[in-house]
Coordinates of C-alpha atoms in Angstrom, one line a residue:
Chain A
M24 CA 0.0 0.0 0.0
K25 CA 1.3 3.4 -1.0
V26 CA 0.6 6.6 0.9
F27 CA 0.6 9.9 -0.9
T28 CA 0.5 13.4 0.4
A29 CA 1.4 15.2 -2.9
I30 CA -1.1 15.4 -5.7
S31 CA 1.7 15.2 -8.3
E32 CA 3.0 11.9 -6.9
L33 CA -0.4 10.3 -6.7
K34 CA -1.0 11.3 -10.3
E35 CA 2.3 9.9 -11.5
F36 CA 1.6 6.6 -9.7
L37 CA -1.9 6.3 -11.3
K38 CA -0.6 7.3 -14.7
S39 CA 2.1 4.6 -14.7
G40 CA -0.5 2.1 -13.6
R41 CA -2.8 3.0 -16.5
I42 CA 0.1 2.8 -19.0
S43 CA 1.2 -0.6 -17.8
A44 CA -2.3 -1.9 -18.0
V45 CA -2.8 -0.7 -21.6
R46 CA 0.5 -2.3 -22.5
E47 CA -0.9 -5.6 -21.2
G48 CA -4.0 -5.1 -23.3
K49 CA -6.2 -4.0 -20.4
E50 CA -7.8 -0.8 -19.2
L51 CA -7.0 -0.1 -15.5
Q52 CA -10.2 0.2 -13.5
I53 CA -9.8 2.6 -10.6
G54 CA -12.2 2.9 -7.7
L55 CA -12.1 5.9 -5.4
V56 CA -13.4 6.0 -1.9
P57 CA -13.4 9.6 -0.7
T58 CA -13.6 10.0 3.1
M59 CA -12.8 12.4 5.9
G60 CA -11.0 9.6 7.8
Y61 CA -11.6 8.3 11.3
L62 CA -12.7 5.2 9.4
H63 CA -15.3 2.8 10.6
E64 CA -17.0 -0.3 9.3
G65 CA -19.1 1.8 7.0
H66 CA -16.0 3.0 5.2
A67 CA -14.6 -0.5 5.2
S68 CA -17.7 -1.7 3.4
L69 CA -17.1 0.9 0.7
L70 CA -13.5 -0.2 0.4
R71 CA -14.5 -3.9 0.1
R72 CA -17.0 -3.1 -2.6
A73 CA -14.4 -1.0 -4.5
R74 CA -11.9 -3.9 -4.1
T75 CA -14.2 -6.4 -5.8
E76 CA -15.0 -4.0 -8.7
N77 CA -11.6 -2.4 -9.6
D78 CA -8.0 -3.2 -10.3
L79 CA -6.8 -0.4 -8.1
V80 CA -8.5 1.1 -5.0
V81 CA -7.7 4.7 -3.9
L82 CA -8.8 5.9 -0.5
S83 CA -8.7 9.6 0.1
I84 CA -8.6 11.0 3.6
F85 CA -9.2 14.7 3.8
V86 CA -11.1 16.7 6.4
N87 CA -12.3 19.3 3.9
P88 CA -12.5 22.7 5.6
I89 CA -14.8 24.4 3.0
Q90 CA -17.7 22.0 3.7
F91 CA -17.8 23.0 7.4
G92 CA -19.8 26.0 8.5
P93 CA -18.3 28.6 10.8
N94 CA -20.0 27.2 13.9
E95 CA -19.5 23.5 13.0
D96 CA -17.1 20.9 14.2
L97 CA -14.1 21.3 11.9
D98 CA -11.6 21.8 14.7
R99 CA -12.8 18.9 16.8
Y100 CA -13.5 16.6 13.9
P101 CA -12.0 13.3 15.0
R102 CA -8.7 12.1 13.4
D103 CA -6.6 9.0 13.7
A104 CA -4.3 8.6 10.7
E105 CA -2.5 5.5 12.2
R106 CA -5.6 3.5 12.7
D107 CA -7.0 4.7 9.3
L108 CA -3.9 3.4 7.6
A109 CA -4.1 0.0 9.4
L110 CA -7.7 -0.4 8.3
A111 CA -6.9 0.6 4.7
E112 CA -4.0 -1.9 4.7
H113 CA -6.3 -4.6 6.0
E114 CA -8.9 -3.9 3.3
G115 CA -6.3 -4.2 0.5
V116 CA -6.3 -0.5 -0.5
D117 CA -3.6 0.2 -3.1
A118 CA -3.1 3.9 -2.6
V119 CA -4.1 6.3 0.3
F120 CA -4.2 10.0 -0.6
M121 CA -4.0 12.1 2.6
P122 CA -3.1 15.6 1.5
S123 CA -2.7 18.6 3.7
V124 CA -5.1 21.6 3.5
E125 CA -2.3 23.5 1.8
E126 CA -1.9 20.8 -0.8
M127 CA -5.6 20.9 -1.7
Y128 CA -6.0 24.6 -1.3
P129 CA -2.6 26.2 -2.1
Q130 CA -4.5 29.4 -2.8
P131 CA -8.0 30.2 -1.4
T132 CA -10.3 28.7 -3.9
K133 CA -12.2 31.2 -6.0
T134 CA -14.0 28.4 -7.9
K135 CA -17.0 26.6 -6.5
V136 CA -19.0 23.7 -8.0
A137 CA -22.6 24.1 -6.8
V138 CA -25.7 22.0 -7.4
A139 CA -29.0 23.9 -7.1
E140 CA -32.4 22.7 -5.9
L141 CA -31.2 19.4 -4.4
T142 CA -29.1 21.3 -2.0
S143 CA -31.7 23.7 -0.7
K144 CA -33.5 21.0 1.4
L145 CA -32.7 18.6 4.2
C146 CA -29.1 19.2 5.4
G147 CA -28.7 21.9 2.8
A148 CA -31.3 24.1 4.6
T149 CA -29.5 24.0 7.9
R150 CA -25.9 23.8 6.7
P151 CA -25.7 26.6 4.1
G152 CA -22.7 26.2 1.8
H153 CA -22.0 22.6 3.0
F154 CA -22.8 20.9 -0.3
D155 CA -21.0 23.5 -2.4
G156 CA -17.9 22.5 -0.3
V157 CA -18.6 18.8 -0.9
T158 CA -19.1 19.1 -4.7
T159 CA -16.1 21.4 -5.0
V160 CA -13.7 19.0 -3.2
V161 CA -15.2 16.0 -4.9
S162 CA -14.6 17.6 -8.3
K163 CA -11.0 18.2 -7.3
L164 CA -10.6 14.6 -6.2
F165 CA -12.3 13.4 -9.4
N166 CA -9.9 15.5 -11.5
I167 CA -6.9 14.3 -9.5
V168 CA -7.7 10.6 -9.5
A169 CA -9.9 10.2 -12.6
P170 CA -11.5 7.1 -11.2
N171 CA -13.9 4.8 -13.1
R172 CA -16.1 4.5 -10.0
A173 CA -16.5 6.4 -6.8
Y174 CA -18.1 4.9 -3.7
F175 CA -20.3 6.8 -1.3
G176 CA -22.3 5.7 1.8
Q177 CA -26.1 5.9 1.5
K178 CA -26.1 7.3 5.1
D179 CA -25.4 10.6 3.4
A180 CA -28.2 10.1 1.0
Q181 CA -28.5 13.7 0.0
Q182 CA -24.8 13.8 -0.7
V183 CA -25.2 10.7 -3.0
A184 CA -28.0 12.5 -4.9
V185 CA -26.1 15.8 -5.1
V186 CA -22.9 14.1 -6.3
A187 CA -24.7 12.0 -8.8
Q188 CA -26.5 15.1 -10.2
M189 CA -23.1 16.8 -10.5
V190 CA -21.6 13.9 -12.4
K191 CA -24.5 13.8 -14.8
D192 CA -24.6 17.6 -15.4
L193 CA -20.8 18.0 -15.8
N194 CA -20.2 14.9 -17.9
F195 CA -17.8 13.3 -15.4
D196 CA -17.0 9.8 -16.8
I197 CA -17.4 8.2 -13.4
E198 CA -19.9 5.8 -12.0
I199 CA -21.3 6.8 -8.6
V200 CA -21.8 3.7 -6.5
P201 CA -24.0 4.2 -3.4
C202 CA -23.5 1.7 -0.7
P203 CA -26.0 0.6 2.1
I204 CA -25.8 2.1 5.6
V205 CA -23.8 0.1 8.1
R206 CA -25.2 0.0 11.6
E207 CA -24.0 -0.9 15.1
N208 CA -25.7 -4.1 16.5
D209 CA -28.0 -1.8 18.4
G210 CA -29.1 -0.1 15.2
L211 CA -27.2 3.2 15.4
A212 CA -25.9 4.2 11.9
L213 CA -22.1 4.3 11.9
S214 CA -20.6 7.7 11.8
S215 CA -17.3 9.2 12.7
R216 CA -19.2 11.6 14.8
N217 CA -20.6 8.9 17.1
V218 CA -17.5 9.2 19.1
Y219 CA -18.8 12.5 20.4
L220 CA -21.8 10.8 22.1
S221 CA -22.1 10.1 25.8
V222 CA -23.5 6.7 26.8
G223 CA -26.9 8.4 27.5
E224 CA -26.9 10.2 24.2
H225 CA -26.0 7.0 22.3
E226 CA -28.9 5.2 24.0
S227 CA -31.3 8.1 23.1
A228 CA -30.1 8.2 19.5
L229 CA -31.3 4.6 18.9
I230 CA -34.7 6.2 18.5
L231 CA -33.6 7.2 15.0
S232 CA -33.0 3.8 13.5
R233 CA -35.9 2.3 15.5
S234 CA -38.5 4.7 14.3
L235 CA -37.2 4.6 10.7
K236 CA -37.2 0.8 10.7
Q237 CA -40.8 0.9 12.1
L238 CA -41.9 3.2 9.3
E239 CA -40.3 1.0 6.7
A240 CA -42.0 -2.0 8.1
D241 CA -45.4 -0.2 8.1
V242 CA -45.1 0.8 4.5
Y243 CA -43.9 -2.6 3.3
S244 CA -46.7 -4.3 5.3
G245 CA -49.2 -2.2 3.3
Q246 CA -50.4 0.4 5.9
A247 CA -52.1 3.3 4.2
T248 CA -50.3 6.0 6.2
T249 CA -50.2 9.3 4.4
V250 CA -47.0 11.2 3.8
M251 CA -48.1 13.8 6.3
E252 CA -49.1 11.2 9.0
A253 CA -45.8 9.4 8.5
R254 CA -43.8 12.6 9.1
Q255 CA -45.9 13.5 12.1
Q256 CA -45.5 10.0 13.6
L257 CA -41.7 10.2 13.2
M258 CA -41.5 13.6 14.7
Q259 CA -43.6 12.4 17.7
K260 CA -41.5 9.3 18.3
I261 CA -38.2 11.1 18.0
G262 CA -39.5 14.1 19.9
S263 CA -40.5 11.8 22.8
E264 CA -36.8 11.3 23.6
P265 CA -35.9 14.0 26.0
L266 CA -32.3 14.4 24.7
A267 CA -33.4 14.7 21.0
E268 CA -33.5 18.1 19.4
I269 CA -35.0 17.7 15.9
D270 CA -33.3 19.5 13.0
Y271 CA -35.5 18.0 10.3
V272 CA -37.7 15.0 9.4
E273 CA -38.2 14.9 5.7
I274 CA -39.9 12.6 3.2
A275 CA -39.1 13.2 -0.4
A276 CA -38.7 11.5 -3.8
F277 CA -35.2 10.1 -4.4
P278 CA -32.8 11.1 -5.9
G279 CA -34.6 14.3 -7.1
L280 CA -35.6 15.2 -3.5
T281 CA -38.8 16.7 -4.8
A282 CA -41.8 17.1 -2.5
L283 CA -44.5 14.4 -2.3
Q284 CA -48.3 14.8 -2.2
E285 CA -48.8 15.2 1.5
T286 CA -52.3 13.6 1.6
N287 CA -51.4 10.6 -0.5
S288 CA -50.4 7.3 1.1
L289 CA -46.7 6.7 1.2
S290 CA -47.1 3.5 -0.7
S291 CA -49.0 5.2 -3.6
E292 CA -46.3 7.9 -3.7
L293 CA -43.7 5.1 -3.7
K294 CA -45.4 3.6 -6.7
A295 CA -45.4 7.0 -8.5
H296 CA -41.8 7.9 -7.8
G297 CA -40.0 4.5 -7.6
A298 CA -37.9 5.5 -4.6
I299 CA -38.6 7.6 -1.5
L300 CA -36.1 8.9 1.0
V301 CA -37.1 9.3 4.7
A302 CA -34.3 11.3 6.3
V303 CA -33.8 12.8 9.7
A304 CA -31.3 15.1 11.3
V305 CA -31.4 15.3 15.1
K306 CA -29.1 16.7 17.7
F307 CA -28.2 14.8 20.9
G308 CA -26.3 17.2 23.1
T309 CA -23.9 19.0 20.8
T310 CA -23.8 16.1 18.3
R311 CA -25.9 16.3 15.2
L312 CA -26.7 12.9 13.7
I313 CA -28.3 12.0 10.5
D314 CA -30.0 8.7 9.5
N315 CA -32.4 7.6 6.8
V316 CA -34.2 4.8 5.1
L317 CA -34.7 4.5 1.3
L318 CA -38.0 3.0 0.4
T319 CA -37.9 1.2 -3.0
G320 CA -39.8 -1.4 -4.8
K321 CA -38.8 -4.8 -3.2
G322 CA -35.3 -5.9 -3.9
E323 CA -34.6 -3.1 -6.3
A324 CA -31.2 -1.6 -6.5
I325 CA -30.7 2.1 -5.9
H326 CA -30.3 4.1 -9.1
V327 CA -29.0 7.6 -8.9
Chain B
M1 CA -11.5 14.8 -40.3
K2 CA -14.2 13.2 -38.2
V3 CA -17.4 15.1 -37.2
F4 CA -19.2 14.1 -34.0
T5 CA -22.5 15.1 -32.6
A6 CA -22.8 12.4 -29.9
I7 CA -20.6 12.7 -26.8
S8 CA -20.3 8.9 -26.5
E9 CA -18.9 8.6 -30.0
L10 CA -16.4 11.4 -29.6
K11 CA -15.2 9.7 -26.3
E12 CA -14.9 6.3 -28.0
F13 CA -12.8 7.9 -30.7
L14 CA -10.5 9.6 -28.3
K15 CA -10.2 6.6 -26.1
S16 CA -9.1 4.3 -29.0
G17 CA -6.7 7.0 -30.1
R18 CA -5.2 7.1 -26.6
I19 CA -4.9 3.3 -26.3
S20 CA -3.3 3.0 -29.8
A21 CA -0.7 5.6 -28.8
V22 CA 0.2 3.8 -25.5
R23 CA 0.6 0.6 -27.5
E24 CA 3.1 2.4 -29.6
G25 CA 4.9 3.6 -26.5
K26 CA 3.6 7.2 -26.7
E27 CA 1.2 9.3 -24.8
L28 CA -1.4 10.9 -27.1
Q29 CA -1.4 14.7 -26.7
I30 CA -4.8 16.2 -27.3
G31 CA -5.4 19.9 -28.0
L32 CA -8.9 21.3 -27.6
V33 CA -10.1 24.5 -29.2
P34 CA -13.6 25.3 -27.8
T35 CA -15.6 27.8 -29.9
M36 CA -19.1 28.9 -30.6
G37 CA -18.5 28.5 -34.4
Y38 CA -18.8 31.1 -37.2
L39 CA -15.0 30.7 -37.3
H40 CA -12.6 33.4 -38.4
E41 CA -8.9 33.9 -38.6
G42 CA -8.7 34.3 -34.8
H43 CA -10.1 30.7 -34.4
A44 CA -7.8 29.5 -37.2
S45 CA -4.8 30.8 -35.3
L46 CA -5.8 28.8 -32.2
L47 CA -6.2 25.7 -34.4
R48 CA -2.8 26.2 -36.0
R49 CA -1.1 26.6 -32.6
A50 CA -3.0 23.5 -31.3
R51 CA -1.8 21.6 -34.5
T52 CA 1.8 22.3 -33.8
E53 CA 1.6 21.2 -30.1
N54 CA -0.5 18.1 -30.2
D55 CA -1.0 14.8 -31.9
L56 CA -4.8 15.2 -32.1
V57 CA -6.7 18.5 -32.4
V58 CA -10.3 18.6 -31.4
L59 CA -12.5 21.6 -32.3
S60 CA -15.7 22.1 -30.5
I61 CA -18.5 24.2 -32.0
F62 CA -21.3 24.9 -29.6
V63 CA -23.4 28.1 -29.1
N64 CA -23.8 27.6 -25.4
P65 CA -27.2 29.0 -24.3
I66 CA -26.4 29.2 -20.6
Q67 CA -23.7 31.9 -21.1
F68 CA -26.2 34.3 -22.8
G69 CA -28.4 36.6 -20.8
P70 CA -32.1 36.9 -21.4
N71 CA -31.7 40.1 -23.5
E72 CA -28.6 39.0 -25.4
D73 CA -28.0 37.7 -28.9
L74 CA -28.4 33.9 -28.5
D75 CA -31.1 33.7 -31.1
R76 CA -29.3 35.8 -33.7
Y77 CA -25.8 34.6 -33.0
P78 CA -24.3 33.9 -36.4
R79 CA -23.9 30.2 -37.5
D80 CA -22.4 28.6 -40.7
A81 CA -21.6 25.0 -40.1
E82 CA -20.6 24.3 -43.7
R83 CA -18.0 27.1 -43.8
D84 CA -16.8 26.1 -40.3
L85 CA -16.2 22.5 -41.3
A86 CA -14.3 23.7 -44.4
L87 CA -12.1 25.9 -42.3
A88 CA -11.5 23.1 -39.8
E89 CA -10.6 20.7 -42.6
H90 CA -8.2 23.2 -44.0
E91 CA -6.5 23.7 -40.7
G92 CA -5.9 20.0 -40.2
V93 CA -8.4 19.4 -37.4
D94 CA -8.8 15.7 -36.5
A95 CA -12.2 15.8 -34.8
V96 CA -15.0 18.4 -34.8
F97 CA -17.5 18.1 -31.9
M98 CA -20.7 19.9 -32.8
P99 CA -23.4 18.7 -30.3
S100 CA -27.0 19.8 -30.2
V101 CA -28.2 21.7 -27.1
E102 CA -30.1 18.5 -26.1
E103 CA -26.9 16.5 -26.3
M104 CA -25.1 18.9 -24.0
Y105 CA -28.1 19.6 -21.7
P106 CA -30.3 16.5 -21.8
Q107 CA -31.8 17.7 -18.5
P108 CA -31.7 21.4 -17.4
T109 CA -28.4 21.6 -15.6
K110 CA -28.7 22.0 -11.8
T111 CA -24.9 22.2 -11.5
K112 CA -22.9 25.3 -12.1
V113 CA -19.2 25.9 -11.9
A114 CA -18.6 29.5 -10.7
V115 CA -15.5 31.5 -10.2
A116 CA -15.8 34.4 -7.7
E117 CA -14.1 37.8 -7.7
L118 CA -12.6 37.6 -11.2
T119 CA -16.1 37.5 -12.6
S120 CA -17.5 40.4 -10.8
K121 CA -15.7 43.0 -12.9
L122 CA -15.4 44.0 -16.6
C123 CA -17.8 41.8 -18.7
G124 CA -19.0 40.0 -15.5
A125 CA -20.5 43.3 -14.2
T126 CA -22.7 43.9 -17.2
R127 CA -23.3 40.3 -18.2
P128 CA -24.4 38.6 -14.9
G129 CA -24.2 34.8 -15.0
H130 CA -22.2 34.9 -18.3
F131 CA -19.0 33.5 -16.8
D132 CA -20.8 30.9 -14.8
G133 CA -22.2 29.7 -18.1
V134 CA -18.7 29.7 -19.6
T135 CA -17.0 27.8 -16.8
T136 CA -19.8 25.3 -16.6
V137 CA -19.7 24.4 -20.3
V138 CA -15.9 24.5 -20.4
S139 CA -15.9 22.0 -17.5
K140 CA -18.2 19.8 -19.4
L141 CA -16.0 20.0 -22.5
F142 CA -12.9 19.3 -20.4
N143 CA -14.6 16.2 -18.9
I144 CA -15.7 15.0 -22.3
V145 CA -12.5 15.5 -24.2
A146 CA -9.9 15.4 -21.4
P147 CA -7.4 17.4 -23.4
N148 CA -3.8 18.0 -22.5
R149 CA -4.1 21.6 -23.7
A150 CA -6.9 24.0 -24.4
Y151 CA -6.6 27.1 -26.5
F152 CA -8.4 30.4 -25.9
G153 CA -8.1 33.7 -27.6
Q154 CA -6.7 36.6 -25.6
K155 CA -9.4 38.9 -27.0
D156 CA -11.6 37.4 -24.3
A157 CA -8.9 38.2 -21.7
Q158 CA -11.2 37.9 -18.8
Q159 CA -12.4 34.5 -20.0
V160 CA -8.8 33.4 -20.2
A161 CA -8.2 34.6 -16.6
V162 CA -11.4 33.0 -15.3
V163 CA -10.8 29.6 -17.0
A164 CA -7.2 29.5 -15.8
Q165 CA -8.3 30.2 -12.3
M166 CA -10.9 27.4 -12.5
V167 CA -8.3 24.9 -13.9
K168 CA -6.0 25.7 -11.0
D169 CA -8.7 25.6 -8.3
L170 CA -10.3 22.4 -9.5
N171 CA -7.1 20.5 -10.4
F172 CA -7.9 20.0 -14.0
D173 CA -4.9 18.4 -15.6
I174 CA -5.0 20.8 -18.5
E175 CA -2.7 23.5 -19.8
I176 CA -4.5 26.7 -20.7
V177 CA -2.8 28.3 -23.8
P178 CA -3.8 31.9 -24.4
C179 CA -3.3 33.1 -27.9
P180 CA -2.8 36.7 -29.2
I181 CA -5.6 38.7 -30.6
V182 CA -5.9 38.6 -34.4
R183 CA -7.0 41.8 -36.1
E184 CA -8.3 43.0 -39.5
N185 CA -5.8 45.0 -41.5
D186 CA -7.6 48.1 -40.3
G187 CA -7.1 47.1 -36.7
L188 CA -10.5 45.8 -35.7
A189 CA -10.2 42.7 -33.4
L190 CA -11.7 39.7 -35.1
S191 CA -15.0 38.6 -33.6
S192 CA -17.9 36.5 -34.9
R193 CA -20.1 39.5 -33.9
N194 CA -18.4 41.8 -36.4
V195 CA -20.8 40.5 -39.0
Y196 CA -23.5 42.6 -37.2
L197 CA -21.8 45.9 -37.9
S198 CA -22.9 48.3 -40.6
V199 CA -20.1 49.9 -42.6
G200 CA -20.4 53.1 -40.5
E201 CA -20.3 51.2 -37.2
H202 CA -17.2 49.2 -38.4
E203 CA -15.5 52.5 -39.2
S204 CA -16.4 53.9 -35.8
A205 CA -15.3 50.8 -34.0
L206 CA -11.7 51.3 -35.2
I207 CA -11.4 53.8 -32.4
L208 CA -11.0 50.8 -30.0
S209 CA -7.8 49.3 -31.5
R210 CA -6.5 52.8 -32.3
S211 CA -6.8 54.2 -28.8
L212 CA -5.6 51.0 -27.1
K213 CA -2.5 50.9 -29.4
Q214 CA -1.8 54.5 -28.6
L215 CA -2.0 53.8 -24.9
E216 CA 0.4 50.9 -25.3
A217 CA 2.8 53.0 -27.3
D218 CA 2.6 55.7 -24.6
V219 CA 3.4 53.3 -21.8
Y220 CA 6.3 51.6 -23.6
S221 CA 7.7 54.9 -24.6
G222 CA 8.0 55.8 -20.9
Q223 CA 5.2 58.4 -20.5
A224 CA 4.3 58.9 -16.9
T225 CA 0.5 58.8 -17.3
T226 CA -1.3 57.7 -14.2
V227 CA -3.8 54.8 -14.2
M228 CA -6.6 57.4 -13.7
E229 CA -5.4 59.6 -16.5
A230 CA -5.0 56.7 -18.9
R231 CA -8.5 55.6 -18.2
Q232 CA -9.9 59.1 -18.7
Q233 CA -8.0 59.5 -22.0
L234 CA -9.4 56.3 -23.3
M235 CA -12.9 57.2 -22.3
Q236 CA -12.5 60.6 -24.0
K237 CA -11.1 59.2 -27.2
I238 CA -13.7 56.4 -27.5
G239 CA -16.5 58.7 -26.3
S240 CA -15.6 61.2 -29.1
E241 CA -17.0 58.7 -31.6
P242 CA -20.7 59.5 -32.0
L243 CA -21.7 55.9 -32.5
A244 CA -19.8 54.6 -29.5
E245 CA -21.7 53.8 -26.3
I246 CA -19.2 52.8 -23.6
D247 CA -20.0 49.8 -21.4
Y248 CA -16.7 49.9 -19.5
V249 CA -13.1 51.0 -19.8
E250 CA -11.0 49.1 -17.2
I251 CA -7.4 48.9 -16.3
A252 CA -6.5 46.0 -13.9
A253 CA -3.7 43.6 -12.9
F254 CA -3.7 40.4 -15.0
P255 CA -4.7 37.7 -14.5
G256 CA -6.0 38.5 -11.0
L257 CA -8.0 41.5 -12.3
T258 CA -7.3 43.3 -9.0
A259 CA -7.5 47.1 -8.9
L260 CA -4.5 49.3 -9.4
Q261 CA -3.3 52.4 -7.5
E262 CA -5.2 55.0 -9.4
T263 CA -2.6 57.8 -8.8
N264 CA 0.5 55.7 -9.7
S265 CA 1.9 55.8 -13.2
L266 CA 0.9 52.9 -15.4
S267 CA 4.5 51.9 -15.9
S268 CA 5.3 51.7 -12.1
E269 CA 2.1 49.6 -11.7
L270 CA 3.3 47.4 -14.6
K271 CA 6.6 46.9 -12.8
A272 CA 4.7 46.0 -9.5
H273 CA 2.2 43.6 -11.1
G274 CA 4.1 42.1 -14.1
A275 CA 1.1 42.3 -16.4
I276 CA -1.7 44.8 -16.8
L277 CA -4.9 44.4 -18.8
V278 CA -6.5 47.4 -20.4
A279 CA -9.9 46.3 -21.6
V280 CA -12.9 48.0 -23.1
A281 CA -16.5 47.0 -24.0
V282 CA -18.3 49.4 -26.3
K283 CA -21.6 49.2 -28.1
F284 CA -21.9 50.3 -31.7
G285 CA -25.6 50.3 -32.6
T286 CA -26.9 47.1 -31.2
T287 CA -23.5 45.3 -31.3
R288 CA -21.4 45.1 -28.2
L289 CA -17.7 44.7 -29.0
I290 CA -14.7 44.1 -26.7
D291 CA -11.1 44.7 -27.2
N292 CA -8.0 44.9 -25.0
V293 CA -4.3 45.2 -24.8
L294 CA -2.1 43.3 -22.3
L295 CA 0.8 45.3 -21.1
T296 CA 3.8 43.1 -20.0
G297 CA 7.4 43.4 -19.6
K298 CA 9.0 43.5 -23.1
G299 CA 8.8 40.2 -25.0
E300 CA 7.5 38.4 -22.0
A301 CA 5.0 35.6 -22.5
I302 CA 1.6 35.7 -21.0
H303 CA 1.3 33.6 -17.9
V304 CA -2.1 32.8 -16.4

């Protein structure tokens, strides 16, 4: 496993790999897993998927300052390079790219890549500028690595939708591969930010996965709950946890994130749209967690 | 010469060219000349430069709707595909890419690439959104063609500065090659829009090149004109033409387009900044023309 901090050296490595492959009559398939580090089993699942689908797996680790708001947790975002590298090695990563902020932003960036509409809702509404920071840094990583495929966790469902829209709109020659949410045994969706939670907050936060799972079961068992009722039920359940402070509870078509008919049943809206995202953002103490469930036709893959 | 209207077919063509080159132990060098068609000798000069520096020259012809404002000349922008193809053939172009609007924007684009600061001045001030349209479509073309070099005319000096900034900020692996302005024998800078001019307007418009040339001569001959005086002199000269309606006369550092010290002499500011752009936009009748001169140290190349 090679570790790169310089863009130029990573590019040289990838270029020589591509050239060697062509000389052997093949086309090198590169899979990129972009992360902010402090890796957990969710990231590992992306790396494993990338490993099975590509000749070369690149893991990027970069806590991207421009996707954090002024009052967010950039400074205290957890980091552990040593453990990350051990996990990467264990998952058979070929190249780790861990640039400094100066390497990625040698001058303050004047250029932004921004996706409209999709970013005005859900996390975009409470984290202004967040997704512009994401699409800008992802564009940079795409240009540096030029992967065939890039892997993103479906926990950040809106991010998946936004990045897929960007790829389509800007003609990036890259397949976006969304991967299922990985959870603790108790149901909590894995997140690097879970480390912030006290034992009591962690216990409280289980309401998220529990209530989402319940809603999913209700819909699949054919209950005629309307969109409005489903949202209200979720708000009530989550709100009943004393430590929970709701940021949003949203139900929208996926990946367009367009609004649904509030008075229609969720299952009829599901039939109309093909996929529906139920997404929540809730603060427990100072820690803001997100979770979601993607309702689809039975056994259907996620298409973005 | 091949002509492509489908993105997928152009990409297939370029890919097989790249693979063949690697098999012969070389790396295919691709030069892209992005244009809106209605080609003139200015475009031809870009194609010739690209021809000398690359194995494969791609000319794109696309009148990009999203870089036109609602009251601009999108609908009447001149087009002549047959003549363009003949010129391209004559200049030894390998591939012409002339997509439809539907091919480039199969869905209304939600994604924009925007460069701040540089785009708030000069043409950006009077054409809001124009440069976002340019950087967005250029990003698309860069992703489709993945050229080693891209050629832009220095007549659109601000465009050169903006695209170069984007390339740097987003880590595009592409060299931006600015090429000198090409002029009619009478001095008028070549532009596809010159076709709009009546004989009288054309005659009036010569004031632009004449007054810019005079200013350049004054500076290089060591006259101690201040930035403020130089701008006033230009405004006066151009304003003395009855048909001229000035949009702007600007003097700024290049390529940053930052303001100069108004009361310093142009030559001392030139020493301080290395390159200074003197740019004008003036309407003659309904036709808006731009022209500029780039002041540099003697014989220095343009660096962006």
